[in-house]
Short mmCIF file of C-alpha atoms and ligand atoms in Angstrom, two decimals:
data_model
loop_
_atom_site.label_atom_id
_atom_site.label_comp_id
_atom_site.label_asym_id
_atom_site.label_seq_id
_atom_site.Cartn_x
_atom_site.Cartn_y
_atom_site.Cartn_z
CA MET V 1 171.66 -42.73 206.23
CA SER V 2 168.82 -44.33 208.08
CA ASP V 3 165.54 -42.49 208.06
CA ARG V 4 164.21 -42.15 211.60
CA ARG V 5 160.68 -42.46 210.33
CA GLN V 6 161.37 -45.70 208.48
CA PRO V 7 160.20 -48.55 210.71
CA ASP V 8 162.93 -50.99 211.55
CA LEU V 9 161.49 -54.34 210.46
CA ALA V 10 164.14 -56.18 212.45
CA ARG V 11 162.25 -55.21 215.60
CA TRP V 12 159.52 -57.62 214.49
CA ASN V 13 161.90 -60.10 212.95
CA PHE V 14 159.82 -60.09 209.76
CA SER V 15 161.34 -60.80 206.40
CA LEU V 16 160.69 -59.47 202.91
CA ASN V 17 160.82 -61.63 199.80
CA ALA V 18 162.55 -60.83 196.50
CA ASP V 19 159.51 -58.80 195.37
CA GLY V 20 159.73 -56.60 198.47
CA HIS V 21 156.54 -58.19 199.87
CA LEU V 22 156.09 -58.78 203.57
CA VAL V 23 156.29 -62.48 204.49
CA LEU V 24 153.98 -63.80 207.24
CA GLY V 25 154.38 -67.36 208.49
CA GLY V 26 156.30 -68.16 205.32
CA CYS V 27 153.45 -66.80 203.13
CA ASP V 28 153.63 -63.77 200.85
CA ALA V 29 151.22 -61.19 202.32
CA VAL V 30 150.13 -60.11 198.84
CA ASP V 31 149.17 -63.70 197.98
CA LEU V 32 147.25 -64.06 201.25
CA ALA V 33 145.32 -60.87 200.52
CA ARG V 34 144.48 -62.08 197.03
CA ARG V 35 143.46 -65.53 198.17
CA PHE V 36 141.38 -64.66 201.24
CA GLY V 37 140.38 -61.04 200.56
CA THR V 38 140.88 -58.01 202.81
CA PRO V 39 140.56 -56.83 205.49
CA LEU V 40 142.30 -59.94 206.75
CA HIS V 41 143.85 -60.96 210.04
CA VAL V 42 146.91 -63.20 209.68
CA VAL V 43 148.14 -65.15 212.69
CA ASP V 44 151.70 -66.42 212.43
CA GLU V 45 151.85 -69.77 214.20
CA ALA V 46 155.60 -69.88 214.80
CA ARG V 47 155.58 -66.37 216.25
CA LEU V 48 152.68 -67.20 218.55
CA LYS V 49 154.46 -70.27 219.89
CA GLY V 50 157.69 -68.31 220.20
CA ALA V 51 155.91 -65.59 222.17
CA VAL V 52 154.55 -68.16 224.64
CA SER V 53 157.88 -69.85 225.19
CA ASP V 54 159.79 -66.54 225.50
CA PHE V 55 157.22 -65.16 227.93
CA ARG V 56 157.29 -68.26 230.07
CA ALA V 57 161.08 -68.59 230.04
CA THR V 58 161.60 -64.92 230.95
CA LEU V 59 159.18 -65.00 233.89
CA SER V 60 160.22 -68.42 235.13
CA ALA V 61 163.90 -67.44 235.21
CA ALA V 62 163.12 -64.90 237.92
CA LEU V 63 159.99 -66.26 239.56
CA GLY V 64 160.19 -70.05 239.40
CA GLU V 65 157.57 -72.00 237.47
CA VAL V 66 154.96 -69.41 236.45
CA GLN V 67 151.46 -70.40 235.35
CA PRO V 68 150.07 -68.25 232.52
CA PHE V 69 146.31 -68.09 232.01
CA TYR V 70 145.46 -66.27 228.76
CA SER V 71 142.96 -63.46 229.03
CA TYR V 72 140.21 -64.73 226.70
CA LYS V 73 138.74 -61.33 225.95
CA THR V 74 142.03 -60.17 224.41
CA ASN V 75 141.64 -62.37 221.33
CA CYS V 76 138.74 -64.77 221.64
CA VAL V 77 139.22 -66.64 218.36
CA PRO V 78 138.93 -70.37 219.18
CA GLY V 79 141.68 -71.28 216.70
CA VAL V 80 144.08 -68.95 218.51
CA LEU V 81 142.97 -70.15 221.95
CA ARG V 82 143.48 -73.80 220.94
CA LEU V 83 147.07 -73.07 219.90
CA LEU V 84 147.74 -71.35 223.24
CA HIS V 85 146.23 -74.24 225.20
CA ALA V 86 148.32 -76.74 223.22
CA GLU V 87 151.37 -74.79 224.48
CA GLY V 88 150.22 -75.30 228.07
CA VAL V 89 148.60 -71.89 228.62
CA GLY V 90 145.38 -71.89 230.68
CA ALA V 91 142.30 -69.66 230.39
CA GLU V 92 141.38 -66.48 232.24
CA SER V 93 137.66 -65.89 232.02
CA ILE V 94 135.61 -62.85 232.98
CA SER V 95 132.22 -64.11 231.83
CA PRO V 96 130.08 -67.25 231.75
CA TYR V 97 130.55 -67.33 227.97
CA GLU V 98 134.33 -67.39 228.28
CA THR V 99 134.22 -70.14 230.90
CA TRP V 100 131.86 -72.11 228.69
CA LEU V 101 134.19 -71.69 225.72
CA ALA V 102 137.25 -72.83 227.69
CA ILE V 103 135.39 -75.99 228.72
CA ARG V 104 134.14 -76.46 225.17
CA LEU V 105 137.75 -76.26 223.95
CA GLY V 106 138.57 -79.14 226.27
CA LEU V 107 140.31 -77.42 229.15
CA PRO V 108 139.97 -79.10 232.53
CA GLY V 109 138.65 -76.88 235.32
CA ASP V 110 141.99 -76.54 237.03
CA ARG V 111 143.41 -74.67 234.02
CA ILE V 112 140.70 -71.98 234.19
CA LEU V 113 140.54 -68.87 236.36
CA TYR V 114 137.22 -67.13 236.84
CA ASN V 115 137.30 -63.35 237.36
CA GLY V 116 134.81 -60.57 236.81
CA VAL V 117 133.42 -57.65 238.78
CA ASN V 118 129.78 -58.73 238.93
CA LYS V 119 129.69 -62.49 238.60
CA SER V 120 126.29 -63.90 237.79
CA LEU V 121 124.79 -66.96 239.44
CA GLU V 122 125.14 -68.70 236.08
CA GLY V 123 128.85 -67.87 235.93
CA LEU V 124 129.50 -68.94 239.52
CA ARG V 125 127.55 -72.18 239.07
CA LEU V 126 129.48 -73.10 235.93
CA ALA V 127 132.84 -72.34 237.58
CA ALA V 128 131.86 -74.29 240.69
CA ALA V 129 130.59 -77.29 238.74
CA HIS V 130 133.89 -77.54 236.85
CA GLY V 131 136.11 -76.92 239.88
CA VAL V 132 138.07 -74.05 238.35
CA ARG V 133 141.57 -73.29 239.67
CA SER V 134 140.34 -70.16 241.42
CA ILE V 135 137.15 -68.14 241.57
CA ASN V 136 138.43 -64.67 242.39
CA ILE V 137 135.81 -62.96 244.50
CA ASP V 138 135.48 -59.25 243.77
CA SER V 139 133.23 -57.92 246.55
CA LEU V 140 131.55 -58.76 249.84
CA ASP V 141 128.27 -59.16 247.94
CA GLU V 142 129.79 -61.90 245.81
CA VAL V 143 130.56 -63.97 248.91
CA GLU V 144 126.83 -64.35 249.50
CA ARG V 145 126.18 -65.10 245.85
CA LEU V 146 128.86 -67.78 245.90
CA ARG V 147 127.29 -69.35 248.99
CA SER V 148 124.08 -69.86 247.07
CA VAL V 149 125.71 -72.01 244.35
CA LEU V 150 127.74 -74.30 246.58
CA ASP V 151 125.46 -77.26 246.00
CA ALA V 152 126.85 -77.27 242.42
CA ALA V 153 130.44 -77.39 243.65
CA ARG V 154 132.87 -80.21 243.34
CA ALA V 155 134.00 -79.64 246.90
CA PRO V 156 136.38 -78.33 247.97
CA LEU V 157 136.22 -75.22 245.84
CA ARG V 158 139.30 -73.00 245.54
CA VAL V 159 138.71 -69.28 245.92
CA GLY V 160 140.80 -66.14 245.87
CA VAL V 161 140.04 -62.47 246.29
CA ARG V 162 140.71 -59.75 243.75
CA VAL V 163 142.05 -56.80 245.66
CA SER V 164 142.75 -53.17 245.08
CA THR V 165 146.02 -52.18 246.74
CA GLY V 166 146.24 -48.56 245.62
CA ALA V 167 148.74 -49.49 242.87
CA GLY V 168 147.63 -49.39 239.23
CA TRP V 169 143.99 -49.12 238.19
CA LYS V 170 141.70 -48.06 240.98
CA ALA V 171 138.22 -47.74 239.52
CA GLN V 172 135.65 -50.44 240.27
CA PHE V 173 137.93 -53.46 240.52
CA GLY V 174 138.62 -55.61 243.53
CA VAL V 175 138.15 -55.21 247.25
CA GLU V 176 140.17 -52.54 249.01
CA VAL V 177 143.03 -53.69 251.17
CA GLN V 178 143.43 -50.36 252.99
CA SER V 179 139.86 -50.26 254.30
CA GLY V 180 140.24 -53.74 255.78
CA GLU V 181 137.49 -55.10 253.55
CA ALA V 182 139.80 -57.49 251.70
CA LEU V 183 140.75 -59.23 254.94
CA GLU V 184 137.09 -59.32 255.93
CA VAL V 185 136.20 -61.08 252.66
CA PHE V 186 138.91 -63.68 253.34
CA ARG V 187 137.50 -64.23 256.85
CA ARG V 188 134.00 -64.78 255.54
CA LEU V 189 135.18 -67.15 252.84
CA HIS V 190 137.20 -69.04 255.44
CA ALA V 191 134.05 -69.58 257.48
CA ILE V 192 132.40 -71.48 254.60
CA PRO V 193 133.42 -75.14 254.97
CA GLN V 194 133.26 -76.08 251.25
CA LEU V 195 135.88 -73.47 250.32
CA VAL V 196 139.68 -73.47 250.29
CA LEU V 197 141.44 -70.10 250.41
CA SER V 198 143.85 -70.21 247.51
CA GLY V 199 145.24 -66.88 246.34
CA ILE V 200 145.19 -63.12 246.00
CA HIS V 201 144.49 -61.53 242.65
CA VAL V 202 145.15 -58.12 241.09
CA HIS V 203 144.95 -56.80 237.56
CA LEU V 204 146.74 -53.48 237.50
CA GLY V 205 146.19 -52.04 234.04
CA THR V 206 147.30 -52.66 230.48
CA SER V 207 150.53 -51.81 228.60
CA ILE V 208 152.08 -51.01 231.97
CA GLU V 209 155.38 -49.25 231.35
CA SER V 210 157.10 -49.56 234.72
CA PRO V 211 157.71 -52.54 237.03
CA ASP V 212 157.12 -50.22 240.03
CA VAL V 213 153.37 -50.78 239.78
CA TYR V 214 153.75 -54.56 240.12
CA VAL V 215 156.27 -54.19 242.93
CA ALA V 216 153.95 -51.93 244.95
CA ALA V 217 151.05 -54.34 244.45
CA ALA V 218 153.20 -57.40 245.28
CA ARG V 219 154.26 -55.81 248.60
CA ALA V 220 150.69 -55.09 249.60
CA MET V 221 149.61 -58.59 248.56
CA MET V 222 152.36 -60.20 250.63
CA ASP V 223 151.29 -58.13 253.66
CA LEU V 224 147.71 -59.25 253.16
CA ARG V 225 148.83 -62.86 252.77
CA ALA V 226 150.57 -62.65 256.14
CA ALA V 227 147.46 -61.07 257.68
CA VAL V 228 145.24 -63.84 256.26
CA LYS V 229 147.57 -66.45 257.75
CA GLN V 230 147.44 -64.74 261.12
CA SER V 231 143.70 -64.29 261.09
CA THR V 232 142.56 -67.65 259.60
CA GLY V 233 145.61 -69.92 259.67
CA ALA V 234 145.36 -70.42 255.90
CA ILE V 235 148.52 -70.14 253.78
CA LEU V 236 147.57 -68.84 250.34
CA ASP V 237 149.45 -70.84 247.72
CA HIS V 238 149.61 -68.26 244.96
CA LEU V 239 149.62 -64.60 244.03
CA ASP V 240 147.95 -63.77 240.74
CA LEU V 241 149.48 -60.63 239.24
CA GLY V 242 146.97 -60.34 236.39
CA GLY V 243 147.95 -59.06 232.94
CA GLY V 244 149.16 -55.70 231.71
CA PHE V 245 152.67 -56.73 230.64
CA PRO V 246 153.77 -54.46 227.80
CA VAL V 247 154.55 -55.23 224.17
CA PRO V 248 157.82 -53.54 223.10
CA THR V 249 156.52 -52.34 219.73
CA VAL V 250 153.14 -50.99 220.93
CA ARG V 251 152.55 -47.86 223.00
CA GLU V 252 149.37 -46.73 224.71
CA PHE V 253 148.54 -43.12 223.81
CA GLY V 254 148.83 -40.74 226.75
CA LEU V 255 147.96 -37.14 227.38
CA TRP V 256 150.59 -35.90 224.88
CA ASP V 257 149.02 -37.97 222.12
CA THR V 258 145.49 -36.88 222.96
CA VAL V 259 146.44 -33.22 222.71
CA PHE V 260 149.26 -33.08 220.18
CA HIS V 261 148.57 -36.12 217.99
CA LYS V 262 144.82 -36.56 218.01
CA ARG V 263 143.83 -32.88 218.27
CA LEU V 264 146.74 -30.90 216.87
CA ARG V 265 147.75 -33.61 214.40
CA ARG V 266 151.43 -33.90 215.13
CA PRO V 267 152.89 -37.23 213.93
CA ALA V 268 152.60 -39.98 216.54
CA ARG V 269 155.78 -41.15 218.21
CA PRO V 270 156.77 -44.82 218.17
CA PRO V 271 157.52 -46.53 221.50
CA ASP V 272 160.88 -45.90 223.08
CA PRO V 273 163.02 -49.03 222.53
CA ARG V 274 164.75 -48.39 225.89
CA ARG V 275 161.58 -49.05 227.93
CA PRO V 276 162.09 -51.81 230.53
CA GLY V 277 161.42 -55.27 229.09
CA LEU V 278 159.66 -58.24 230.65
CA ALA V 279 162.87 -59.53 232.29
CA ALA V 280 163.17 -56.32 234.34
CA PHE V 281 159.55 -56.74 235.50
CA ALA V 282 160.13 -60.36 236.50
CA GLU V 283 163.35 -59.66 238.39
CA ARG V 284 161.85 -56.82 240.42
CA ILE V 285 158.74 -58.84 241.28
CA GLY V 286 160.78 -61.93 242.20
CA ALA V 287 163.07 -59.97 244.52
CA THR V 288 160.04 -58.43 246.27
CA LEU V 289 158.29 -61.76 246.84
CA ARG V 290 161.40 -63.50 248.18
CA ALA V 291 162.28 -60.65 250.54
CA ARG V 292 158.73 -60.47 251.93
CA ALA V 293 158.33 -64.22 252.31
CA ALA V 294 161.58 -64.34 254.30
CA ILE V 295 160.31 -61.59 256.64
CA ASP V 296 156.96 -63.35 257.10
CA GLY V 297 158.56 -66.76 257.56
CA LEU V 298 156.20 -68.18 254.91
CA PRO V 299 157.00 -70.11 251.71
CA VAL V 300 157.39 -67.99 248.57
CA PRO V 301 154.01 -68.17 246.81
CA ALA V 302 153.58 -69.54 243.30
CA VAL V 303 152.95 -66.80 240.73
CA PHE V 304 150.01 -66.85 238.33
CA VAL V 305 149.79 -64.34 235.51
CA GLU V 306 147.00 -63.51 233.08
CA PRO V 307 148.75 -62.15 230.00
CA GLY V 308 146.63 -60.91 227.15
CA ARG V 309 148.52 -58.64 224.80
CA ALA V 310 151.98 -59.91 225.83
CA LEU V 311 151.23 -63.34 224.31
CA THR V 312 149.27 -62.58 221.16
CA SER V 313 149.84 -58.99 220.07
CA GLN V 314 152.96 -59.54 217.97
CA ALA V 315 151.80 -62.80 216.42
CA GLN V 316 149.07 -61.23 214.30
CA VAL V 317 149.00 -58.69 211.46
CA LEU V 318 145.99 -56.94 209.95
CA LEU V 319 146.06 -56.49 206.17
CA LEU V 320 144.07 -53.64 204.62
CA SER V 321 143.72 -52.69 200.95
CA VAL V 322 143.83 -49.11 199.78
CA GLY V 323 140.81 -48.37 197.59
CA VAL V 324 140.91 -44.62 196.99
CA VAL V 325 143.54 -41.89 197.40
CA LYS V 326 142.60 -38.18 197.55
CA ARG V 327 145.04 -35.29 197.23
CA ARG V 328 144.85 -32.30 199.51
CA ALA V 329 146.06 -28.74 198.97
CA ASP V 330 148.75 -29.10 201.66
CA GLY V 331 150.38 -31.92 199.67
CA SER V 332 149.14 -34.68 201.98
CA ARG V 333 146.92 -37.56 200.92
CA ILE V 334 143.86 -39.26 202.29
CA ALA V 335 143.86 -43.01 201.71
CA ILE V 336 140.59 -44.87 202.18
CA CYS V 337 140.92 -48.54 203.03
CA ASP V 338 138.49 -51.44 203.17
CA GLY V 339 138.64 -51.64 206.96
CA GLY V 340 138.73 -49.06 209.72
CA ARG V 341 138.45 -48.81 213.47
CA SER V 342 134.94 -50.14 213.69
CA THR V 343 135.23 -53.19 211.42
CA CYS V 344 138.60 -54.46 212.55
CA ALA V 345 141.04 -51.99 214.11
CA ALA V 346 139.59 -50.37 217.25
CA PRO V 347 142.92 -50.19 219.16
CA LEU V 348 144.38 -47.76 216.59
CA GLY V 349 142.36 -45.01 218.27
CA ASN V 350 144.38 -45.24 221.45
CA GLU V 351 147.58 -47.14 220.72
CA TYR V 352 150.60 -46.66 218.49
CA HIS V 353 150.97 -49.54 216.03
CA GLU V 354 153.49 -49.55 213.20
CA LEU V 355 152.19 -49.59 209.64
CA ILE V 356 154.07 -51.23 206.76
CA LEU V 357 153.40 -50.94 203.05
CA ALA V 358 153.29 -54.70 202.59
CA ASN V 359 153.52 -54.85 198.79
CA ARG V 360 156.40 -52.34 198.47
CA ALA V 361 158.10 -52.54 201.83
CA ARG V 362 161.48 -51.38 200.47
CA ASP V 363 160.09 -48.28 198.75
CA PRO V 364 161.92 -45.31 200.30
CA GLY V 365 159.36 -42.61 199.31
CA ARG V 366 157.75 -40.45 202.02
CA VAL V 367 154.45 -38.61 201.71
CA THR V 368 152.15 -37.69 204.59
CA HIS V 369 148.90 -39.65 204.66
CA THR V 370 145.75 -39.76 206.70
CA ILE V 371 144.35 -43.26 206.54
CA VAL V 372 140.68 -44.00 207.13
CA GLY V 373 138.11 -46.76 206.80
CA GLY V 374 134.92 -46.74 204.79
CA LEU V 375 132.39 -45.49 207.33
CA CYS V 376 130.50 -42.21 207.00
CA THR V 377 132.05 -40.68 210.11
CA PRO V 378 135.25 -38.63 210.47
CA GLY V 379 135.98 -40.81 213.51
CA ASP V 380 136.87 -43.80 211.31
CA TRP V 381 140.53 -42.79 210.99
CA THR V 382 143.22 -45.37 211.61
CA TYR V 383 146.35 -43.23 211.08
CA VAL V 384 146.83 -39.46 211.24
CA ARG V 385 149.84 -37.87 209.52
CA LYS V 386 151.59 -41.09 208.73
CA ASP V 387 154.57 -40.84 206.39
CA LEU V 388 154.63 -43.64 203.84
CA PRO V 389 155.60 -44.12 200.21
CA GLU V 390 152.90 -42.42 198.13
CA LEU V 391 149.92 -44.74 198.25
CA ALA V 392 147.86 -45.81 195.24
CA PRO V 393 144.67 -47.87 194.91
CA GLY V 394 145.50 -51.55 195.24
CA ASP V 395 148.32 -51.06 197.74
CA LEU V 396 148.36 -53.40 200.71
CA LEU V 397 148.95 -52.09 204.25
CA ALA V 398 150.00 -54.21 207.22
CA VAL V 399 149.03 -53.04 210.71
CA MET V 400 151.56 -54.61 213.03
CA ASP V 401 150.91 -56.21 216.40
CA ALA V 402 147.20 -56.72 215.73
CA GLY V 403 146.76 -59.78 217.97
CA ALA V 404 145.29 -58.06 221.04
CA TYR V 405 141.89 -56.37 221.23
CA PHE V 406 141.50 -56.14 217.43
CA THR V 407 139.24 -59.13 216.78
CA SER V 408 137.51 -58.81 220.13
CA PHE V 409 136.57 -55.13 219.68
CA ALA V 410 135.46 -55.50 216.07
CA ASN V 411 131.82 -54.89 215.31
CA ASP V 412 129.45 -55.21 212.39
CA PHE V 413 128.64 -51.53 211.92
CA ALA V 414 127.62 -51.57 208.22
CA PHE V 415 130.29 -54.14 207.27
CA PRO V 416 130.82 -57.77 208.28
CA ARG V 417 133.87 -58.66 210.34
CA PRO V 418 136.96 -59.96 208.51
CA ALA V 419 138.36 -63.46 208.33
CA VAL V 420 141.25 -64.71 210.46
CA VAL V 421 143.79 -67.04 208.86
CA LEU V 422 146.70 -68.97 210.30
CA ALA V 423 149.99 -68.90 208.38
CA SER V 424 152.58 -71.49 209.15
CA ALA V 425 155.63 -72.69 207.20
CA GLY V 426 154.31 -71.32 203.94
CA GLN V 427 150.78 -72.77 204.31
CA ALA V 428 147.65 -70.86 205.26
CA ARG V 429 144.25 -71.97 206.54
CA VAL V 430 141.15 -70.23 207.78
CA LEU V 431 140.64 -70.05 211.55
CA ARG V 432 137.55 -67.86 211.32
CA ARG V 433 135.61 -67.21 208.13
CA ARG V 434 134.66 -63.71 207.06
CA GLU V 435 131.27 -62.98 208.62
CA SER V 436 128.56 -63.71 206.06
CA TYR V 437 125.52 -61.53 205.48
CA GLU V 438 123.40 -64.52 206.49
CA ALA V 439 125.33 -64.82 209.78
CA LEU V 440 124.59 -61.17 210.48
CA ILE V 441 120.84 -61.83 210.49
CA ALA V 442 120.92 -65.37 211.85
CA MET V 443 119.69 -64.32 215.31
CA ASP V 444 116.79 -62.26 214.04
CA GLU V 445 113.18 -63.37 213.98
CA GLU V 446 112.14 -65.34 210.97
CA PRO V 447 110.44 -63.09 208.46
CA ALA V 448 106.87 -64.08 207.68
CA PRO V 449 106.82 -66.23 204.54
CA PRO V 450 106.05 -64.18 201.46
CA ARG V 451 102.33 -64.04 200.82
CA THR V 452 101.14 -65.88 197.79
CA ALA V 453 98.39 -64.12 195.95
C1 PLP W 1 142.03 -57.83 230.31
C2 PLP W 1 142.54 -58.57 231.47
C3 PLP W 1 143.80 -59.19 231.40
C4 PLP W 1 144.75 -59.04 230.23
O1 PLP W 1 145.30 -57.75 230.13
P1 PLP W 1 146.53 -57.43 229.13
O2 PLP W 1 146.84 -56.00 229.37
O3 PLP W 1 146.05 -57.67 227.72
O4 PLP W 1 147.66 -58.33 229.49
C5 PLP W 1 144.19 -59.96 232.49
N1 PLP W 1 143.40 -60.10 233.59
C6 PLP W 1 142.20 -59.48 233.69
C7 PLP W 1 141.38 -59.65 234.92
C8 PLP W 1 141.73 -58.71 232.64
O5 PLP W 1 140.54 -58.09 232.75
#
């Protein structure tokens, strides 16, 4: 009989070797941990490439040729970004640093999008000088700021507007469509001769579970596109639907989890495998765009997307070693690992990620564990009430789907950040070294030379 709590490894398409060890990119996870030390991030090259081609094929089948621009902040490891760019994926930047890095990695300007809610003069100048594919203006104030950097531009400069349509995240992002301000921003941009009006941008949230959000936004964007045409004569060539596409094996915690899992300590529930997949999102969006374009008598716009987690989440695994196991009176155990939320696993505080005992993955035992990192705060838990074979010091745990927001949210609170390795066809190499103690103080003022007596 299958145990409902036993994770179904087939959902990740991972294999186990004869020793019952998890295999990543053809490498035995136990060997990788021994060779490179833990905590350790392992990127599986074949899975990363597969994720890009599946994502592109699924969207393009319903939407025509779709341009993906990877959200740099999601996993800003240059070795990972290089692999994505080699597969034809562009860069989505929200800061001058990210734009700089994309250029440094050799991307031409027209494969970079520049977003951000409070763009600095430095950021605008850099984007203008490199002629990025679109600078997505986020407010009326930014129009004036953009005007002041136009001498740096490789004219003509392509611009879009990030809008807030009422669908998805509201908060501080974009210019409201309802108030008429979005159209006003387009009019002002149109009046600046060095600019070309290029697209409309939204970013609606993350781990979005229903296509309805995208459909509602796409309708409002198509209406705005028709209004821009009427008011300025410009035909915007693309709609940028942002990121937020879900990962089937990851679930964002909601209100239930906050109350029942985090507070009342009920076991967390894995994601429902019947949730709509990417194909359903693409079909609904495609139907909306075609229907609206026909009504407006305008060509169907090209679609840009800015996937973060959908491209990289499943291609990376985080390995942690168990150092200490404590027994509790209720029969449960506390396992203390060499990495926790702060050092390497921030998303575990608000997302469900499966956990595999990587050195004994076929072991059927079940004991309830709380798993924590090594910080002196009760907040450094990674798993609450997780049933696993009884853990012992030296065991190796694999946090699945660790390729989005794990490396980028890591910090150096008391411990250096872990290494990132790439595993491919049985070979492994370092993409990012473990942070050294020297690196941790490299930006600090030079200490005065020791005084000689
Ligand atoms: C973070 C971000 C993304 C990526 O979001 P995911 O949910 O990881 O796909 C895309 N676009 C913008 C503007 C973002 O801020």
